C-alpha cells in the first residue's frame, strides 16, 4: 500500500495540540527540535511526525515510531520491529507525508514563491528544458519549473542520496518499476516517486472536534487535482 496525506497549513491547529504532540515525540526528536531555529520550523516538524504516525495507524492499522538520523531518510519502525519506507516534506506551512509498504518512496511539496525561476532554469536545467521553458508564457513556465523541481526533489528522497542540481541538468529518467506522479494548483506543487507497482492514494487530513485526525479523499479546499503522471515536458 502507498498512501499520502497532504495538509495545506498548520495555522488552524490549536497550540495545545502541538504542545501535546511535541511532548510525545522521542528523545532523539526532542534533541533535533532543540537545535532548530524559529517556531514555524519546529511546528512543521512536530505536525509532520505526528501526521505520519497517525496515517500509519489509520491506513495501515499499525503503531509506529518515525526514526531517522541526520541527513538520512526517515523510516517507520513498528511495534513488532518492521521497518516501513516513508517520506516527509513541508513548505510554507504545507505538509506532505507518504508511506510505502511495498517499496521505496520520496515526496516533495513546494510553495510557489515569487522568485525569478528563469535564472535557475538558465543556470541549472538541461539544454532542451531551457528551450522548452523559453517558449512558455510566464504562468506556464512557472508551473513547468515547479513540476521539474518537485519531482527531482522527490527522486533525491526516494534514492536516499543524489544531487538535486545534477538531476536538474538532465531529463528525468526513472528506472523500470518506478513511477513519478504530480498534483499541482496555482500556489503549490506536490510530487511523489514510488516503487512497488501500486498506485498511491492521496488523502487530506483534518482535526475533528476531539482533536483527532480524520483522513478524507480529494478536498475542494486545497484545489489540488488527483495525482497524475508527469507530462513529457
Coordinates of N, CA and C in Angstrom, one line a residue:
X1 N 0.8 -1.2 0.0 CA 0.0 0.0 0.0 C 0.9 1.2 0.0
X2 N 0.5 2.2 -0.8 CA 1.2 3.5 -0.8 C 0.1 4.6 -0.5
X3 N 0.3 5.3 0.6 CA -0.6 6.3 1.0 C 0.1 7.6 1.4
X4 N -0.6 8.7 1.0 CA 0.0 10.0 1.3 C -1.1 10.9 2.0
X5 N -0.6 11.8 2.7 CA -1.5 12.8 3.4 C -1.0 14.2 3.1
X6 N -1.8 15.1 2.7 CA -1.4 16.5 2.4 C -2.2 17.4 3.3
X7 N -1.5 18.2 4.1 CA -2.1 19.2 4.9 C -1.7 20.6 4.4
X8 N -2.7 21.4 4.1 CA -2.4 22.6 3.4 C -1.8 23.7 4.3
X9 N -2.0 23.6 5.6 CA -1.4 24.5 6.5 C -1.6 24.1 8.0
X10 N -0.7 24.7 8.8 CA -0.7 24.3 10.2 C -1.3 25.4 11.1
X11 N -1.7 26.5 10.5 CA -2.2 27.7 11.3 C -3.4 27.5 12.1
X12 N -4.3 26.5 11.7 CA -5.5 26.3 12.4 C -5.4 25.2 13.4
X13 N -4.2 24.7 13.6 CA -4.1 23.6 14.7 C -3.9 24.3 16.0
X14 N -4.7 23.9 17.0 CA -4.6 24.5 18.3 C -3.2 24.4 18.9
X15 N -2.7 25.4 19.6 CA -1.4 25.3 20.2 C -1.3 24.2 21.2
X16 N -2.3 24.0 22.0 CA -2.3 22.9 23.0 C -2.1 21.6 22.4
X17 N -2.6 21.4 21.2 CA -2.4 20.1 20.5 C -1.0 19.9 20.1
X18 N -0.4 21.0 19.5 CA 1.0 20.9 19.1 C 1.9 20.7 20.3
X19 N 1.6 21.3 21.4 CA 2.4 21.1 22.6 C 2.3 19.7 23.1
X20 N 1.1 19.1 23.0 CA 0.9 17.7 23.5 C 1.7 16.8 22.5
X21 N 1.6 17.0 21.2 CA 2.2 16.1 20.3 C 3.8 16.2 20.5
X22 N 4.2 17.4 20.7 CA 5.7 17.5 20.9 C 6.2 16.8 22.1
X23 N 5.4 16.8 23.2 CA 5.8 16.1 24.4 C 5.9 14.6 24.2
X24 N 5.1 14.1 23.2 CA 5.1 12.6 22.9 C 6.1 12.1 22.0
X25 N 6.9 13.0 21.4 CA 8.0 12.6 20.5 C 9.1 12.0 21.2
X26 N 10.0 11.2 20.5 CA 11.1 10.5 21.1 C 12.1 11.5 21.6
X27 N 13.0 11.0 22.4 CA 14.1 11.9 22.9 C 15.0 12.4 21.8
X28 N 15.2 11.5 20.8 CA 16.0 12.0 19.6 C 15.4 13.1 18.9
X29 N 14.1 13.0 18.7 CA 13.3 14.1 18.0 C 13.3 15.4 18.9
X30 N 13.2 15.2 20.2 CA 13.3 16.4 21.1 C 14.6 17.1 20.9
X31 N 15.7 16.4 20.8 CA 17.0 17.0 20.6 C 17.1 17.7 19.3
X32 N 16.5 17.1 18.3 CA 16.6 17.8 17.0 C 15.8 19.1 17.0
X33 N 14.6 19.1 17.7 CA 13.8 20.3 17.8 C 14.6 21.4 18.5
X34 N 15.3 21.0 19.5 CA 16.0 22.0 20.3 C 17.1 22.8 19.5
X35 N 17.5 22.1 18.4 CA 18.6 22.8 17.6 C 18.0 23.6 16.5
X36 N 16.7 23.5 16.3 CA 16.0 24.2 15.2 C 15.8 25.7 15.6
X37 N 15.8 26.5 14.5 CA 15.6 28.0 14.7 C 14.2 28.3 14.2
X38 N 13.5 29.0 15.0 CA 12.2 29.5 14.6 C 11.0 28.6 14.9
X39 N 10.0 29.1 15.5 CA 8.8 28.3 15.9 C 8.1 27.6 14.7
X40 N 8.0 28.3 13.5 CA 7.3 27.7 12.4 C 8.0 26.4 12.0
X41 N 9.3 26.4 11.9 CA 10.1 25.2 11.6 C 9.8 24.1 12.6
X42 N 9.8 24.4 13.9 CA 9.6 23.4 14.9 C 8.1 22.9 14.8
X43 N 7.2 23.7 14.5 CA 5.8 23.3 14.4 C 5.6 22.3 13.3
X44 N 6.2 22.7 12.1 CA 6.1 21.8 11.0 C 6.7 20.4 11.2
X45 N 7.8 20.4 12.0 CA 8.5 19.1 12.3 C 7.5 18.3 13.2
X46 N 7.0 18.9 14.2 CA 6.1 18.2 15.2 C 4.9 17.7 14.4
X47 N 4.2 18.5 13.7 CA 3.0 18.1 13.0 C 3.3 17.0 12.0
X48 N 4.4 17.1 11.2 CA 4.7 16.1 10.2 C 4.9 14.8 10.8
X49 N 5.7 14.7 11.9 CA 5.9 13.5 12.6 C 4.6 12.8 13.1
X50 N 3.8 13.7 13.8 CA 2.5 13.2 14.3 C 1.6 12.7 13.2
X51 N 1.5 13.5 12.1 CA 0.7 13.1 11.0 C 1.1 11.8 10.4
X52 N 2.4 11.6 10.2 CA 2.9 10.4 9.7 C 2.5 9.2 10.5
X53 N 2.7 9.3 11.8 CA 2.3 8.2 12.7 C 0.8 7.9 12.7
X54 N 0.0 9.0 12.7 CA -1.4 8.8 12.6 C -1.9 8.2 11.3
X55 N -1.2 8.6 10.2 CA -1.6 8.0 8.9 C -1.3 6.5 9.0
X56 N -0.2 6.1 9.6 CA 0.1 4.6 9.7 C -0.9 3.9 10.5
X57 N -1.4 4.5 11.6 CA -2.4 3.8 12.4 C -3.7 3.8 11.6
X58 N -4.1 4.9 10.9 CA -5.4 5.0 10.3 C -5.5 4.1 9.0
X59 N -4.4 4.1 8.2 CA -4.5 3.5 6.9 C -3.9 2.1 6.9
X60 N -2.9 1.9 7.8 CA -2.2 0.6 7.8 C -2.6 -0.3 9.0
X61 N -3.2 0.4 10.0 CA -3.5 -0.3 11.3 C -2.4 -0.7 12.1
X62 N -1.3 0.1 12.1 CA -0.1 -0.3 12.8 C 0.3 0.9 13.7
X63 N 0.9 0.6 14.8 CA 1.5 1.7 15.7 C 3.0 1.7 15.3
X64 N 3.5 2.9 15.0 CA 4.9 3.0 14.5 C 5.5 4.3 15.0
X65 N 6.8 4.3 15.1 CA 7.6 5.5 15.5 C 8.4 5.9 14.3
X66 N 8.5 7.2 14.1 CA 9.4 7.7 13.0 C 10.8 7.8 13.5
X67 N 11.7 7.1 12.8 CA 13.1 7.1 13.2 C 14.0 7.6 12.1
X68 N 14.9 8.4 12.4 CA 15.9 8.9 11.4 C 17.1 9.5 12.0
X69 N 18.2 9.5 11.3 CA 19.4 10.2 11.8 C 19.5 11.4 10.9
X70 N 20.4 12.3 11.3 CA 20.6 13.5 10.5 C 21.1 13.1 9.1
X71 N 20.5 13.7 8.0 CA 20.9 13.5 6.6 C 20.6 12.1 6.2
X72 N 19.7 11.4 6.8 CA 19.2 10.1 6.3 C 17.7 10.1 6.2
X73 N 17.2 9.2 5.3 CA 15.8 9.2 5.1 C 15.1 8.6 6.3
X74 N 13.9 9.1 6.7 CA 13.2 8.5 7.8 C 12.6 7.2 7.5
X75 N 12.4 6.4 8.5 CA 11.7 5.1 8.4 C 10.6 5.0 9.5
X76 N 9.6 4.2 9.2 CA 8.6 3.9 10.3 C 9.0 2.6 10.9
X77 N 9.2 2.6 12.2 CA 9.6 1.4 12.9 C 8.4 0.9 13.7
X78 N 7.8 -0.2 13.4 CA 6.5 -0.7 14.0 C 6.8 -1.3 15.3
X79 N 5.8 -1.5 16.1 CA 5.9 -2.1 17.4 C 6.5 -3.5 17.4
X80 N 6.2 -4.3 16.2 CA 6.8 -5.6 16.1 C 8.1 -5.7 15.4
X81 N 8.7 -4.5 15.2 CA 10.1 -4.5 14.6 C 10.2 -4.3 13.1
X82 N 9.1 -4.2 12.4 CA 9.1 -4.0 11.0 C 9.6 -2.5 10.6
X83 N 10.3 -2.4 9.5 CA 10.7 -1.1 9.0 C 10.0 -0.8 7.7
X84 N 9.3 0.3 7.7 CA 8.5 0.7 6.5 C 9.0 2.0 6.0
X85 N 9.1 2.1 4.6 CA 9.6 3.3 4.0 C 8.6 4.4 4.1
X86 N 9.1 5.6 4.4 CA 8.2 6.8 4.5 C 9.0 8.0 4.0
X87 N 8.3 9.1 3.8 CA 8.9 10.4 3.4 C 8.2 11.5 3.9
X88 N 8.8 12.7 4.1 CA 8.2 13.9 4.7 C 8.7 15.1 3.9
X89 N 7.8 16.0 3.7 CA 8.2 17.3 3.1 C 7.3 18.4 3.6
X90 N 7.8 19.6 3.8 CA 7.0 20.7 4.2 C 7.5 22.0 3.5
X91 N 6.6 22.9 3.2 CA 6.9 24.2 2.6 C 5.8 25.2 2.9
X92 N 6.3 26.3 3.5 CA 5.4 27.4 3.8 C 4.1 26.9 4.6
X93 N 4.3 26.1 5.6 CA 3.2 25.6 6.5 C 2.5 24.4 5.9
X94 N 2.6 24.1 4.6 CA 2.0 22.9 4.0 C 2.9 21.7 4.3
X95 N 2.3 20.6 4.6 CA 3.0 19.3 4.9 C 2.5 18.2 4.1
X96 N 3.4 17.4 3.6 CA 3.1 16.2 2.8 C 3.9 15.0 3.4
X97 N 3.2 13.9 3.7 CA 3.9 12.7 4.2 C 3.4 11.5 3.4
X98 N 4.3 10.6 3.3 CA 3.9 9.4 2.5 C 4.5 8.1 3.1
X99 N 3.8 7.0 2.9 CA 4.2 5.7 3.4 C 4.1 4.7 2.2
X100 N 5.1 3.8 2.1 CA 5.1 2.7 1.1 C 5.4 1.4 1.8
X101 N 4.5 0.5 1.8 CA 4.7 -0.8 2.4 C 5.3 -1.8 1.4
X102 N 5.3 -1.5 0.2 CA 5.8 -2.4 -0.9 C 7.0 -2.0 -1.7
X103 N 7.6 -0.9 -1.2 CA 8.8 -0.4 -1.9 C 9.3 0.8 -1.3
X104 N 10.0 1.7 -2.1 CA 10.5 2.9 -1.6 C 9.6 4.1 -2.0
X105 N 9.9 5.3 -1.3 CA 9.0 6.4 -1.6 C 9.8 7.7 -1.3
X106 N 9.5 8.7 -2.1 CA 10.1 10.1 -1.9 C 9.0 11.1 -2.2
X107 N 8.8 12.1 -1.4 CA 7.7 13.0 -1.7 C 8.3 14.4 -1.5
X108 N 7.6 15.4 -2.2 CA 8.0 16.8 -2.1 C 6.8 17.7 -2.3
X109 N 6.7 18.8 -1.5 CA 5.7 19.8 -1.7 C 6.5 21.1 -1.8
X110 N 6.1 22.0 -2.7 CA 6.7 23.3 -2.9 C 5.7 24.3 -3.0
X111 N 5.9 25.4 -2.2 CA 5.0 26.6 -2.3 C 5.6 27.4 -3.4
X112 N 4.8 27.9 -4.3 CA 5.3 28.7 -5.5 C 5.6 30.1 -5.0
X113 N 6.9 30.3 -4.8 CA 7.4 31.6 -4.3 C 7.6 32.6 -5.4
X114 N 7.4 33.9 -5.1 CA 7.6 35.0 -6.1 C 9.1 35.2 -6.4
X115 N 9.7 34.3 -7.0 CA 11.1 34.5 -7.3 C 11.3 34.3 -8.8
X116 N 12.5 34.7 -9.3 CA 12.8 34.6 -10.7 C 13.3 33.2 -11.0
X117 N 12.3 32.3 -11.5 CA 12.7 30.9 -11.8 C 13.6 30.9 -13.1
X118 N 13.5 31.9 -13.9 CA 14.2 31.9 -15.2 C 15.7 31.8 -14.9
X119 N 16.2 32.4 -13.9 CA 17.7 32.4 -13.6 C 18.1 31.0 -13.2
X120 N 17.2 30.3 -12.4 CA 17.5 28.9 -12.0 C 17.5 28.0 -13.2
X121 N 16.5 28.2 -14.1 CA 16.5 27.3 -15.3 C 17.7 27.5 -16.2
X122 N 18.1 28.8 -16.4 CA 19.2 29.1 -17.2 C 20.6 28.6 -16.7
X123 N 20.6 28.5 -15.3 CA 21.9 28.1 -14.7 C 22.0 26.6 -14.6
X124 N 20.9 25.9 -14.2 CA 21.0 24.5 -13.8 C 20.3 23.5 -14.8
X125 N 19.3 23.9 -15.5 CA 18.5 23.0 -16.3 C 19.2 22.5 -17.6
X126 N 18.8 21.3 -18.0 CA 19.3 20.7 -19.2 C 18.9 21.6 -20.5
X127 N 19.7 21.5 -21.6 CA 19.5 22.4 -22.7 C 18.1 22.4 -23.3
X128 N 17.6 21.2 -23.5 CA 16.2 21.1 -24.1 C 15.2 21.6 -23.2
X129 N 15.4 21.5 -21.9 CA 14.5 22.0 -20.9 C 14.5 23.5 -20.9
X130 N 15.7 24.1 -21.1 CA 15.8 25.6 -21.2 C 15.0 26.1 -22.4
X131 N 15.2 25.3 -23.5 CA 14.5 25.8 -24.7 C 13.0 25.7 -24.5
X132 N 12.5 24.6 -23.9 CA 11.0 24.5 -23.7 C 10.5 25.6 -22.8
X133 N 11.3 25.9 -21.7 CA 10.9 26.9 -20.8 C 10.8 28.3 -21.5
X134 N 11.8 28.5 -22.4 CA 11.8 29.8 -23.1 C 10.6 30.0 -24.0
X135 N 10.0 29.0 -24.4 CA 8.8 29.1 -25.3 C 7.5 29.2 -24.5
X136 N 7.5 29.1 -23.2 CA 6.3 29.2 -22.4 C 6.0 30.7 -22.0
X137 N 4.8 30.9 -21.7 CA 4.5 32.2 -21.1 C 4.8 32.2 -19.6
X138 N 4.7 33.3 -18.9 CA 5.1 33.3 -17.5 C 4.4 32.2 -16.6
X139 N 3.1 32.1 -16.7 CA 2.4 31.2 -15.9 C 2.7 29.7 -16.2
X140 N 2.8 29.4 -17.5 CA 3.1 28.1 -18.0 C 4.6 27.7 -17.5
X141 N 5.5 28.7 -17.7 CA 6.9 28.4 -17.3 C 7.0 28.2 -15.8
X142 N 6.3 29.0 -15.0 CA 6.4 28.8 -13.6 C 5.9 27.4 -13.1
X143 N 4.7 27.0 -13.7 CA 4.2 25.7 -13.4 C 5.1 24.6 -13.8
X144 N 5.7 24.7 -15.0 CA 6.6 23.7 -15.5 C 7.8 23.6 -14.7
X145 N 8.4 24.8 -14.3 CA 9.5 24.8 -13.4 C 9.3 24.0 -12.1
X146 N 8.2 24.2 -11.5 CA 7.9 23.6 -10.2 C 7.6 22.1 -10.4
X147 N 7.1 21.7 -11.5 CA 6.9 20.3 -11.8 C 8.3 19.6 -11.8
X148 N 9.2 20.2 -12.6 CA 10.5 19.6 -12.8 C 11.3 19.6 -11.5
X149 N 11.2 20.7 -10.7 CA 12.0 20.8 -9.4 C 11.4 19.8 -8.4
X150 N 10.1 19.8 -8.3 CA 9.5 19.0 -7.3 C 9.7 17.5 -7.5
X151 N 9.6 17.0 -8.7 CA 9.7 15.6 -9.0 C 11.2 15.2 -8.7
X152 N 12.1 16.0 -9.0 CA 13.5 15.7 -8.7 C 13.8 15.7 -7.2
X153 N 13.2 16.6 -6.5 CA 13.4 16.6 -5.0 C 12.9 15.3 -4.5
X154 N 11.7 14.9 -5.0 CA 11.1 13.6 -4.5 C 12.1 12.5 -4.9
X155 N 12.7 12.5 -6.1 CA 13.6 11.5 -6.5 C 14.8 11.4 -5.6
X156 N 15.4 12.5 -5.2 CA 16.5 12.5 -4.3 C 16.1 11.8 -3.0
X157 N 14.9 12.1 -2.4 CA 14.5 11.4 -1.2 C 14.2 9.9 -1.5
X158 N 13.7 9.6 -2.6 CA 13.4 8.2 -3.0 C 14.7 7.4 -3.0
X159 N 15.7 8.0 -3.6 CA 17.0 7.3 -3.7 C 17.8 7.3 -2.4
X160 N 17.5 8.2 -1.6 CA 18.3 8.3 -0.3 C 19.6 9.0 -0.5
X161 N 19.9 9.4 -1.7 CA 21.1 10.2 -1.9 C 20.9 10.9 -3.2
X162 N 22.0 11.5 -3.8 CA 21.9 12.2 -5.0 C 22.0 13.7 -4.9
X163 N 22.2 14.3 -6.0 CA 22.4 15.8 -6.0 C 21.3 16.4 -6.9
X164 N 20.4 17.2 -6.3 CA 19.3 17.8 -7.0 C 19.8 18.6 -8.2
X165 N 20.8 19.3 -8.1 CA 21.2 20.2 -9.3 C 21.8 19.3 -10.4
X166 N 22.4 18.2 -10.1 CA 22.8 17.3 -11.1 C 21.6 16.7 -11.9
X167 N 20.5 16.4 -11.1 CA 19.3 15.8 -11.7 C 18.6 16.9 -12.6
X168 N 18.7 18.2 -12.2 CA 18.1 19.2 -13.0 C 18.9 19.4 -14.3
X169 N 20.1 18.9 -14.3 CA 20.9 19.1 -15.5 C 20.7 18.1 -16.6
X170 N 19.7 17.2 -16.4 CA 19.4 16.2 -17.4 C 17.9 15.8 -17.4
X171 N 17.4 15.3 -18.5 CA 16.0 14.9 -18.5 C 15.7 13.8 -17.4
X172 N 14.5 13.8 -16.9 CA 14.2 12.8 -15.9 C 14.1 11.4 -16.5
X173 N 14.8 10.5 -15.8 CA 14.9 9.1 -16.3 C 14.6 8.2 -15.1
X174 N 13.4 7.7 -15.0 CA 13.1 6.8 -13.9 C 13.3 5.4 -14.3
X175 N 13.9 4.6 -13.4 CA 14.2 3.2 -13.6 C 12.9 2.4 -13.7
X176 N 13.0 1.2 -14.3 CA 11.8 0.4 -14.5 C 11.2 0.0 -13.2
X177 N 9.8 0.1 -13.1 CA 9.1 -0.2 -11.9 C 9.0 1.0 -10.9
X178 N 9.5 2.2 -11.3 CA 9.4 3.4 -10.6 C 8.5 4.4 -11.3
X179 N 7.6 5.0 -10.5 CA 6.6 5.9 -11.1 C 6.8 7.3 -10.5
X180 N 6.5 8.3 -11.3 CA 6.5 9.7 -10.8 C 5.2 10.3 -11.0
X181 N 4.6 10.9 -10.0 CA 3.2 11.5 -10.1 C 3.3 12.9 -9.6
X182 N 2.4 13.7 -10.1 CA 2.3 15.2 -9.8 C 0.9 15.6 -9.5
X183 N 0.7 16.5 -8.6 CA -0.5 17.2 -8.4 C -0.2 18.7 -8.2
X184 N -0.9 19.6 -8.9 CA -0.5 21.0 -8.9 C -1.7 21.9 -9.0
X185 N -1.6 23.0 -8.2 CA -2.6 24.1 -8.4 C -1.8 25.4 -8.6
X186 N -2.4 26.6 -8.4 CA -1.8 27.8 -8.7 C -0.7 28.2 -7.7
X187 N -0.7 27.6 -6.5 CA 0.2 28.0 -5.5 C 1.1 26.9 -5.0
X188 N 0.8 25.7 -5.2 CA 1.6 24.6 -4.7 C 1.8 23.5 -5.7
X189 N 2.9 22.7 -5.6 CA 3.1 21.5 -6.4 C 3.4 20.4 -5.5
X190 N 2.8 19.2 -5.7 CA 3.1 18.0 -4.9 C 3.6 17.0 -5.8
X191 N 4.7 16.3 -5.4 CA 5.2 15.2 -6.2 C 5.5 14.0 -5.4
X192 N 5.4 12.8 -6.0 CA 5.8 11.6 -5.3 C 6.5 10.6 -6.3
X193 N 7.5 10.0 -5.9 CA 8.2 8.9 -6.6 C 8.1 7.7 -5.8
X194 N 7.6 6.6 -6.4 CA 7.4 5.4 -5.6 C 7.7 4.1 -6.5
X195 N 7.9 3.0 -5.8 CA 8.0 1.7 -6.5 C 7.1 0.7 -5.8
X196 N 6.9 -0.4 -6.4 CA 6.1 -1.5 -5.8 C 4.9 -1.8 -6.7
X197 N 4.6 -1.1 -7.8 CA 3.5 -1.5 -8.6 C 2.2 -1.1 -8.1
X198 N 2.1 -0.3 -7.1 CA 0.8 0.1 -6.5 C 0.6 1.6 -6.7
X199 N -0.5 2.1 -7.2 CA -0.8 3.5 -7.3 C -1.0 4.1 -6.0
X200 N -0.4 5.2 -5.7 CA -0.5 5.9 -4.4 C -1.9 6.5 -4.3
X201 N -2.4 6.6 -3.1 CA -3.6 7.3 -2.7 C -3.3 8.6 -2.0
X202 N -4.0 9.6 -2.4 CA -3.7 10.9 -1.7 C -4.9 11.3 -0.8
X203 N -4.6 11.4 0.5 CA -5.6 11.8 1.5 C -5.4 13.2 2.0
X204 N -6.5 13.7 2.6 CA -6.5 15.1 3.1 C -6.9 15.0 4.6
X205 N -6.0 15.3 5.5 CA -6.3 15.2 7.0 C -7.0 16.5 7.5
X206 N -7.8 16.3 8.5 CA -8.3 17.5 9.3 C -8.6 17.0 10.7
X207 N -8.6 17.9 11.6 CA -8.8 17.6 13.0 C -10.3 17.6 13.3
X208 N -10.8 16.6 14.0 CA -12.2 16.6 14.4 C -12.4 17.4 15.7
X209 N -13.6 17.4 16.2 CA -13.8 18.2 17.4 C -13.1 17.7 18.6
X210 N -12.6 16.5 18.6 CA -11.9 15.9 19.7 C -10.4 16.0 19.5
X211 N -10.0 16.7 18.5 CA -8.5 16.9 18.2 C -7.9 15.6 17.6
X212 N -8.7 14.8 16.9 CA -8.2 13.6 16.3 C -8.2 13.8 14.8
X213 N -7.1 13.2 14.1 CA -7.0 13.4 12.7 C -8.1 12.5 12.0
X214 N -8.7 13.0 11.0 CA -9.5 12.3 10.1 C -8.9 12.4 8.7
X215 N -9.1 11.4 7.9 CA -8.5 11.4 6.5 C -9.6 11.2 5.5
X216 N -9.6 12.1 4.5 CA -10.7 12.0 3.5 C -10.1 12.1 2.1
X217 N -10.8 11.7 1.1 CA -10.4 11.8 -0.3 C -10.2 13.3 -0.7
X218 N -10.1 13.5 -2.0 CA -9.8 14.8 -2.5 C -10.6 15.9 -1.8
X219 N -10.0 17.0 -1.4 CA -10.6 18.1 -0.7 C -10.7 19.3 -1.6
X220 N -11.9 19.8 -1.8 CA -12.1 21.0 -2.6 C -11.4 22.3 -2.0
X221 N -11.1 22.2 -0.7 CA -10.4 23.3 -0.1 C -9.0 23.5 -0.6
X222 N -8.3 22.5 -1.0 CA -7.0 22.6 -1.4 C -6.8 22.9 -2.9
X223 N -7.9 22.6 -3.7 CA -7.8 22.8 -5.1 C -6.7 22.0 -5.8
X224 N -6.3 20.9 -5.2 CA -5.4 20.0 -5.8 C -6.1 18.9 -6.5
X225 N -5.6 18.6 -7.7 CA -6.2 17.5 -8.5 C -5.6 16.2 -8.1
X226 N -6.2 15.1 -8.7 CA -5.6 13.8 -8.4 C -4.2 13.7 -8.9
X227 N -3.4 12.8 -8.3 CA -2.0 12.6 -8.8 C -2.1 12.0 -10.2
X228 N -1.3 12.6 -11.1 CA -1.2 12.1 -12.4 C 0.2 12.0 -12.9
X229 N 0.5 11.2 -13.9 CA 1.9 11.0 -14.4 C 2.4 12.4 -14.8
X230 N 3.7 12.6 -14.6 CA 4.4 13.8 -15.1 C 4.4 13.8 -16.6
X231 N 3.9 15.0 -17.2 CA 4.0 15.1 -18.6 C 5.4 15.0 -19.1
X232 N 5.5 14.7 -20.4 CA 6.8 14.7 -21.1 C 7.6 16.0 -20.8
X233 N 6.9 17.1 -20.8 CA 7.5 18.4 -20.6 C 6.8 19.0 -19.4

